[in-house]
Tab-separated table of C-alpha atoms and ligand atoms in Angstrom:
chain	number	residue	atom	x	y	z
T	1	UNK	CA	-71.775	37.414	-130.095
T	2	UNK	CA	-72.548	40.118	-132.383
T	3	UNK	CA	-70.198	43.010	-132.374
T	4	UNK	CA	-71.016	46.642	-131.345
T	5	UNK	CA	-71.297	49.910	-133.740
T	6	UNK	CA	-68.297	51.235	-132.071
T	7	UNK	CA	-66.260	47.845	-132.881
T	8	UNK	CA	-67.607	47.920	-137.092
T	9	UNK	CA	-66.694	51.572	-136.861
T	10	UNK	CA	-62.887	50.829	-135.753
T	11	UNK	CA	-63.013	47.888	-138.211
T	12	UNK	CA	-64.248	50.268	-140.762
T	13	UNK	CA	-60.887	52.940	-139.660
T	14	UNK	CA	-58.800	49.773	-139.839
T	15	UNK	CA	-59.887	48.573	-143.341
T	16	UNK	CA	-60.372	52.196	-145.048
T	17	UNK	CA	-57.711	54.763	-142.974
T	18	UNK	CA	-53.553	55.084	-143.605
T	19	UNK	CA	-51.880	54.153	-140.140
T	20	UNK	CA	-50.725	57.678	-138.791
T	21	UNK	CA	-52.864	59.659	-141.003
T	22	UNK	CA	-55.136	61.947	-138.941
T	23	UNK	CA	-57.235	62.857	-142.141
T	24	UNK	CA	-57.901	59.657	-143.438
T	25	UNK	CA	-59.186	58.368	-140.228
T	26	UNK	CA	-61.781	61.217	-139.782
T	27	UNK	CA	-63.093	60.735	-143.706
T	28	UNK	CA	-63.435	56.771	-142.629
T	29	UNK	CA	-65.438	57.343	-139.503
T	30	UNK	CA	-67.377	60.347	-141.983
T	31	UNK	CA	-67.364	57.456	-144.985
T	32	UNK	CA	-68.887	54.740	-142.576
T	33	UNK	CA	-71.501	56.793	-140.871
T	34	UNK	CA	-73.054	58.172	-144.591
T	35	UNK	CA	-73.244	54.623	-145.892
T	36	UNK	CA	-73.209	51.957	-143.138
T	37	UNK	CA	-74.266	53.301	-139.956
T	38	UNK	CA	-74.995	56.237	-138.521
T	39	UNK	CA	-73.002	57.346	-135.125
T	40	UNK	CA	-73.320	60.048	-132.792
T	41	UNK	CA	-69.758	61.577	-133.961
T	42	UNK	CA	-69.370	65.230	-134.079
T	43	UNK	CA	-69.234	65.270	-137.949
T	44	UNK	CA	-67.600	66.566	-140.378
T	45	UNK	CA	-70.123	69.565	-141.157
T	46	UNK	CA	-69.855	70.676	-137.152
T	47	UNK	CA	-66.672	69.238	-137.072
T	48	UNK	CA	-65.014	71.930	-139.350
T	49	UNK	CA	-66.147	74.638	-137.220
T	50	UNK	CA	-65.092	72.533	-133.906
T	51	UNK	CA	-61.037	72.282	-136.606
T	52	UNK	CA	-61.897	76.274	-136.860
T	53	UNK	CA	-62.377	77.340	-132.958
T	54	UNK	CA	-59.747	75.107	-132.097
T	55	UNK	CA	-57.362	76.640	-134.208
T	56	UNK	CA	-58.583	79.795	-133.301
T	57	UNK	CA	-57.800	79.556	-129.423
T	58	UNK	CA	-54.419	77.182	-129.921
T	59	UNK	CA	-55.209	76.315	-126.718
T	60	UNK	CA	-52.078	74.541	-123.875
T	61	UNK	CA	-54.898	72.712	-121.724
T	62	UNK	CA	-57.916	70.817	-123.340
T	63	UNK	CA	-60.351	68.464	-122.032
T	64	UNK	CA	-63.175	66.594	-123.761
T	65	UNK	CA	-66.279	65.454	-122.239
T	66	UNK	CA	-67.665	62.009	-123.658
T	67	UNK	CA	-64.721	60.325	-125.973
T	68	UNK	CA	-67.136	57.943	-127.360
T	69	UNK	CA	-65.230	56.496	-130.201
T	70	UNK	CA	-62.599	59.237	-130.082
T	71	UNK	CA	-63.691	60.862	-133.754
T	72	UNK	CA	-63.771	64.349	-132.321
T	73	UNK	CA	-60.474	63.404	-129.840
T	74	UNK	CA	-58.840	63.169	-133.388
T	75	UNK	CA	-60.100	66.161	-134.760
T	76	UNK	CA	-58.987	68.266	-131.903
T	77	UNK	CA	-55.581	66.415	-130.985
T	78	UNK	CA	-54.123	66.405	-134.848
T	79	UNK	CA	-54.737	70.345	-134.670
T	80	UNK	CA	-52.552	70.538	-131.296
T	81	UNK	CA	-48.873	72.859	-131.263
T	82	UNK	CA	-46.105	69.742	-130.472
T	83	UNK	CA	-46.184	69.014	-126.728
T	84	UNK	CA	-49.513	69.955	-125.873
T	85	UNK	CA	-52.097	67.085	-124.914
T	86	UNK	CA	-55.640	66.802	-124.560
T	87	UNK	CA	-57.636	65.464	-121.649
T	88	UNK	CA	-60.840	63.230	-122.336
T	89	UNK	CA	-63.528	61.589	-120.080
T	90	UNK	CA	-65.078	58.398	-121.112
T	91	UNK	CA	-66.858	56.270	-118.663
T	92	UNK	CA	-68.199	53.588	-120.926
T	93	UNK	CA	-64.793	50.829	-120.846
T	94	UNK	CA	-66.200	49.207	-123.892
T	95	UNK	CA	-65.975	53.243	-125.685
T	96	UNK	CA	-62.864	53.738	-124.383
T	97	UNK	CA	-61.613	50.387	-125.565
T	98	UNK	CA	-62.472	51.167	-129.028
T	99	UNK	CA	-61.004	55.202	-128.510
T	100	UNK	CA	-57.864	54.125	-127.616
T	101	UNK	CA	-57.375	51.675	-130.924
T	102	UNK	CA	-58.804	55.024	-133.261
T	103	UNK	CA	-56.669	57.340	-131.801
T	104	UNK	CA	-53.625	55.478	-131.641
T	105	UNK	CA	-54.701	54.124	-135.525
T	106	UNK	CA	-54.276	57.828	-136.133
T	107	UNK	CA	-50.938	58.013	-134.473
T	108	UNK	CA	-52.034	60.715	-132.163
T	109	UNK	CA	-51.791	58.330	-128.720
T	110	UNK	CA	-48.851	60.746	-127.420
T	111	UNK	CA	-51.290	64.012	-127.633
T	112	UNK	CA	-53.986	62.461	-126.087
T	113	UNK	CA	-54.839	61.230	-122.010
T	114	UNK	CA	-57.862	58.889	-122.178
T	115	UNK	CA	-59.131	58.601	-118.712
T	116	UNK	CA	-61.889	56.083	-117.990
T	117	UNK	CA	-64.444	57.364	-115.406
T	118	UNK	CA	-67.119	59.915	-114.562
T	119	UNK	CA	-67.017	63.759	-115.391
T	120	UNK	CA	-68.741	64.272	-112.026
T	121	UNK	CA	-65.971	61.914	-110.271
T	122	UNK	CA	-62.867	63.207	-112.373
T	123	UNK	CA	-63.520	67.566	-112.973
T	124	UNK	CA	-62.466	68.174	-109.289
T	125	UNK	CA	-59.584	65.898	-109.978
T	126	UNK	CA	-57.883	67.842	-112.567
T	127	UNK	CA	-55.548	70.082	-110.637
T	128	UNK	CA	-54.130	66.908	-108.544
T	129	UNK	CA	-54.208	64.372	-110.848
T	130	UNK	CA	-52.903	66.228	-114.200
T	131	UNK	CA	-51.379	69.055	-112.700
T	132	UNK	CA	-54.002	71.393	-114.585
T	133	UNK	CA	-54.405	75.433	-113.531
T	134	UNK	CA	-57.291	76.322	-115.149
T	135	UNK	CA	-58.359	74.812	-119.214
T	136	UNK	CA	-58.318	76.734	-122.301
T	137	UNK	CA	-60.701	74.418	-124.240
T	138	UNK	CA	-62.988	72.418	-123.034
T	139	UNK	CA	-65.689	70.286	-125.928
T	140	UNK	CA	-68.538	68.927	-123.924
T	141	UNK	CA	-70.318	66.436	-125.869
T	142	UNK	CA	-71.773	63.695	-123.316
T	143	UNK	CA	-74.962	63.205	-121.814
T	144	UNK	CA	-76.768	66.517	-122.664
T	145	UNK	CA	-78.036	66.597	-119.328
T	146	UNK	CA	-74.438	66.720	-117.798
T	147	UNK	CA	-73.573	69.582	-119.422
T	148	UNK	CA	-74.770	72.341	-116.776
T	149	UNK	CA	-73.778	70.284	-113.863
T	150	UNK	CA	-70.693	69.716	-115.389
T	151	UNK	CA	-69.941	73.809	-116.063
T	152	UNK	CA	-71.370	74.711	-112.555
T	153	UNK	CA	-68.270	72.305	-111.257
T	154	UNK	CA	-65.752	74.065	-113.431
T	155	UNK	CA	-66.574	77.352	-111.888
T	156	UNK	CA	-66.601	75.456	-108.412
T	157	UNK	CA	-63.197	73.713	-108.915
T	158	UNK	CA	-61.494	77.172	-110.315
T	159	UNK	CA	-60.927	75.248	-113.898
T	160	UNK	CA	-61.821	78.251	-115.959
T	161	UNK	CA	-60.063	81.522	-116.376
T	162	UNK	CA	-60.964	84.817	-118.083
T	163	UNK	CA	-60.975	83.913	-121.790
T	164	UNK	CA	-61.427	79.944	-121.233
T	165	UNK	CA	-63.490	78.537	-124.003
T	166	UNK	CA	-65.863	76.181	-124.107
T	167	UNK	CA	-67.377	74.513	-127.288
T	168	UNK	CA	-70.577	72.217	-126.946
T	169	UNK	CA	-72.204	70.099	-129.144
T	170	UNK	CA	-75.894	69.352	-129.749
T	171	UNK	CA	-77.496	72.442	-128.447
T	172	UNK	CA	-80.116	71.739	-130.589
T	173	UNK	CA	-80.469	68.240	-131.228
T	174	UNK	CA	-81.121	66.356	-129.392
T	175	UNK	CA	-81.111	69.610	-127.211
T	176	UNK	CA	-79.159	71.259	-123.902
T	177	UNK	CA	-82.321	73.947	-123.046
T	178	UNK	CA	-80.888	74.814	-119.106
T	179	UNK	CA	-77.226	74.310	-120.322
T	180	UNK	CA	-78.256	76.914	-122.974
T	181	UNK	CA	-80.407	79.521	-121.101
T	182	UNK	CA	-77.432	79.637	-118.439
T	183	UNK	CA	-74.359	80.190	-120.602
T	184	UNK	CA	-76.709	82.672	-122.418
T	185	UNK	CA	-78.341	84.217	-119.467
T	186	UNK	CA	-75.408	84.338	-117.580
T	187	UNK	CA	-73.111	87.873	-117.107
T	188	UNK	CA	-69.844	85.513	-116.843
T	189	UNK	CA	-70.155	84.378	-120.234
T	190	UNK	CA	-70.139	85.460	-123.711
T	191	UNK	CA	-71.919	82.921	-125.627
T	192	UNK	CA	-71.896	82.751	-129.676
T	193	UNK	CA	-74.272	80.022	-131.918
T	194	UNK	CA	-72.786	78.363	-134.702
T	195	UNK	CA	-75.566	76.568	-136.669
T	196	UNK	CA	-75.215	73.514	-138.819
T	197	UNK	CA	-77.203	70.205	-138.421
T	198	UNK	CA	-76.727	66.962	-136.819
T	199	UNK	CA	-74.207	65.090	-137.736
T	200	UNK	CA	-75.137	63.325	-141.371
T	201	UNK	CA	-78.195	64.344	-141.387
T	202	UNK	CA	-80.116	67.579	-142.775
T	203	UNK	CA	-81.327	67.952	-139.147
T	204	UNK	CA	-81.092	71.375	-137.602
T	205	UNK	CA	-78.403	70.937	-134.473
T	206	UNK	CA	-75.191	73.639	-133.804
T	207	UNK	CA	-72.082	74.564	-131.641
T	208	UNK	CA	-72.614	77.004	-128.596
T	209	UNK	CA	-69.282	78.910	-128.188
T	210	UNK	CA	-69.187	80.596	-124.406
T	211	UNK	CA	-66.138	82.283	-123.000
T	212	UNK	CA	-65.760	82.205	-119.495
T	213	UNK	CA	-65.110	86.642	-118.940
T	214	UNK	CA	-63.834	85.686	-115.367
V	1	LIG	C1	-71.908	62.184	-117.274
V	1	LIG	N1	-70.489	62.110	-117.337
V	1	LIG	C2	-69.809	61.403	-118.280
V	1	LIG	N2	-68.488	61.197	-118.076
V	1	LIG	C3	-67.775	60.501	-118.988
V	1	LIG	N3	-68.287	59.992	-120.128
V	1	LIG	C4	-69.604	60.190	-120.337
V	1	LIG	C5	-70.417	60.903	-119.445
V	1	LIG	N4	-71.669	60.950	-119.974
V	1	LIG	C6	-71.634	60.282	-121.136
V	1	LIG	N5	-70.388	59.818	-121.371
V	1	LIG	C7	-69.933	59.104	-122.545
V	1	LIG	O1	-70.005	60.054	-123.618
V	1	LIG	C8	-70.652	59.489	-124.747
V	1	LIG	C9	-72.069	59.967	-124.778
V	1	LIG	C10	-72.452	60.933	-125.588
V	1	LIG	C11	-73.872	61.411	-125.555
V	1	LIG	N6	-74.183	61.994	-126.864
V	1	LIG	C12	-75.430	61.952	-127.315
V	1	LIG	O2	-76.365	61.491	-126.654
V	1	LIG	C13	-75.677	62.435	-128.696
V	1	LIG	C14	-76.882	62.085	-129.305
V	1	LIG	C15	-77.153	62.493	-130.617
V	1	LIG	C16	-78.426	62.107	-131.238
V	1	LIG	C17	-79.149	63.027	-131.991
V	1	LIG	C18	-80.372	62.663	-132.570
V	1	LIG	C19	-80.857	61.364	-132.429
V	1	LIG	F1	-82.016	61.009	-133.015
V	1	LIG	C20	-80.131	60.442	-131.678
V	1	LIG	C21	-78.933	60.812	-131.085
V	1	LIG	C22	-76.214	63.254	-131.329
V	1	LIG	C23	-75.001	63.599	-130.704
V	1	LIG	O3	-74.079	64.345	-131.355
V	1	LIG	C24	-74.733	63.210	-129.393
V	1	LIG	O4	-73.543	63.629	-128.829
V	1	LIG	C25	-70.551	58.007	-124.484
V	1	LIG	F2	-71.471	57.296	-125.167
V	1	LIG	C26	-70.776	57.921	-122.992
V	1	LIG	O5	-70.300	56.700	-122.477
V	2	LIG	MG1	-72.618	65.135	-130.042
């Protein structure tokens, strides 16, 4: 049968990236979705300021909502201090399948926890299952309609703390409008817009950065 996006775009990392080379595996994925086919990765244009507020915050505790094909898992774990790991949520197996071969392509398998299953099922499992306090970073880029659900059950499960930062993607494109009017609207938050444009395209899309003020 014929094979998926995600499984040309690993082929693509296997033919084009250097085993263990962070870099070249994020200019593949960029390189394959410019002149093969696009994909919903962060990108390189959105990913550099992703690289800049992850750097930035150095966080100990990260989670990432929607792995997909585990671009922006890459771009986040290769910036990690030694020892720290990052959590993300894929509930697609056939995603996840493919994420596991890109990160570990990239050599980054021992920063990284993939776990297979629901945000909605897995958020209030955090503190029992990973032994996780409260998260410094957290990248939400799944379903865009997730997103406010999904930061109403931080607050509820006590996973943020006064400075926790969250980074999400496609505010704009395709659009998070009540995700967006809450983190904005709301007194616990400070919340910052990055523009750019979708990934490889000359689209308008951006980054919302909101930090939970406790
Ligand atoms: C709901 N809880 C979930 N838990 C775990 N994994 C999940 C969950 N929900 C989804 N997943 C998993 O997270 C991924 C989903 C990413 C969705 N992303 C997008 O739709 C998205 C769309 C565009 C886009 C823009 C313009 C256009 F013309 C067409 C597309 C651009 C983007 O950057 C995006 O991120 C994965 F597929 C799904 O299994
Ligand atoms: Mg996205």
């Amino acid at each position: 049968t014929r094979s998926t996006r995600p499984q040309r775009m690993l082929k693509a990392v296997q033919k084009n990236a250097t085993k263990g080379n962070p870099k070249s595996v994020i200019s593949a994925i960029d390189y394959f979705c410019k002149h093969s086919e696009w994909a919903m990765n962060v990108g390189d244009e959105k990913g550099s300021i992703l690289d800049s507020v992850v750097t930035e915050v150095n966080p100990s505790t990260v989670l990432e909502l929607g792995t997909y094909c585990g671009y922006s898992t890459v771009r986040i774990a290769r910036l990690l201090s030694p020892g720290t790991k990052l959590i993300t949520l894929e509930f697609n197996p056939a995603n996840a399948a493919v994420a596991k071969q890109i990160i570990a392509y990239a050599g980054l398998q021992d920063k990284v926890i993939l776990v297979e299953g629901s945000s909605g099922d897995l958020i209030p499992q955090m503190k029992e299952r990973f032994g996780i306090t409260t998260f410094d970073f957290i990248f939400l880029d799944h379903w865009k309609d997730r997103y406010l659900p999904d930061i109403k059950l931080f607050e509820e499960c006590g996973l943020l703390r006064k400075g926790s930062v969250l980074l999400a993607d496609n505010v704009i494109c395709p659009g998070t409008p009540e995700y967006l009017e809450y983190v904005r609207k709301s007194p616990r938050y400070e919340s910052k817009y990055f523009p750019a444009h979708l990934e490889y395209t000359k689209v308008e899309d951006g980054l919302e950065k909101s930090v939970f003020l406790g």
